[in-house]
Amino acid sequence: MANIEIRTFDYHKNSDDSWALPFDYHCLYILENGKEAYVGETKDVRRRSKEHGKAGDVCYGHAFTRISV
């Protein structure tokens, strides 16, 4: 059985600089705001979180405030 570690961080523009990610490999992440959630998977959480802030992305316009990795 694998050890699983989940960390939650504030999610807003440029907040990824302060994230102390426990690892640097393929993972699942959850963006949420207490009412809505988006579950994704990626090899690069920082890059993918920036893509979510761009017009045309499925998460663009949602007021997500936290990311759990």
PDB file of C-alpha atoms in Angstrom, residues 12-45:
ATOM      1  CA  HIS A  12      -5.592  32.535  -6.799  1.00  0.00           C
ATOM      2  CA  LYS A  13      -3.486  34.306  -9.399  1.00  0.00           C
ATOM      3  CA  ASN A  14       0.248  33.703  -8.811  1.00  0.00           C
ATOM      4  CA  SER A  15      -0.402  31.713  -5.627  1.00  0.00           C
ATOM      5  CA  ASP A  16       1.549  28.715  -6.959  1.00  0.00           C
ATOM      6  CA  ASP A  17       4.837  30.352  -5.906  1.00  0.00           C
ATOM      7  CA  SER A  18       3.968  29.663  -2.261  1.00  0.00           C
ATOM      8  CA  TRP A  19       2.904  26.027  -2.694  1.00  0.00           C
ATOM      9  CA  ALA A  20       5.175  23.533  -0.924  1.00  0.00           C
ATOM     10  CA  LEU A  21       4.313  20.554  -3.106  1.00  0.00           C
ATOM     11  CA  PRO A  22       5.137  17.191  -1.511  1.00  0.00           C
ATOM     12  CA  PHE A  23       6.292  15.708  -4.830  1.00  0.00           C
ATOM     13  CA  ASP A  24       6.983  16.518  -8.461  1.00  0.00           C
ATOM     14  CA  TYR A  25       5.274  13.812 -10.492  1.00  0.00           C
ATOM     15  CA  HIS A  26       1.916  12.776 -11.947  1.00  0.00           C
ATOM     16  CA  CYS A  27      -0.909  13.474  -9.504  1.00  0.00           C
ATOM     17  CA  LEU A  28      -4.564  14.236  -8.980  1.00  0.00           C
ATOM     18  CA  TYR A  29      -5.671  17.677  -7.805  1.00  0.00           C
ATOM     19  CA  ILE A  30      -8.947  19.246  -6.730  1.00  0.00           C
ATOM     20  CA  LEU A  31      -9.911  22.880  -7.282  1.00  0.00           C
ATOM     21  CA  GLU A  32     -12.842  23.946  -5.099  1.00  0.00           C
ATOM     22  CA  ASN A  33     -14.625  26.808  -3.398  1.00  0.00           C
ATOM     23  CA  GLY A  34     -16.976  25.032  -0.979  1.00  0.00           C
ATOM     24  CA  LYS A  35     -19.787  24.870  -3.564  1.00  0.00           C
ATOM     25  CA  GLU A  36     -18.143  23.703  -6.793  1.00  0.00           C
ATOM     26  CA  ALA A  37     -15.205  21.423  -7.475  1.00  0.00           C
ATOM     27  CA  TYR A  38     -13.058  20.326 -10.394  1.00  0.00           C
ATOM     28  CA  VAL A  39     -10.913  17.181 -10.277  1.00  0.00           C
ATOM     29  CA  GLY A  40      -7.959  16.980 -12.623  1.00  0.00           C
ATOM     30  CA  GLU A  41      -4.772  15.057 -13.195  1.00  0.00           C
ATOM     31  CA  THR A  42      -1.451  16.310 -14.473  1.00  0.00           C
ATOM     32  CA  LYS A  43       2.308  15.843 -14.439  1.00  0.00           C
ATOM     33  CA  ASP A  44       2.825  19.562 -13.698  1.00  0.00           C
ATOM     34  CA  VAL A  45       0.392  21.100 -11.185  1.00  0.00           C
TER      35      VAL A  45
END
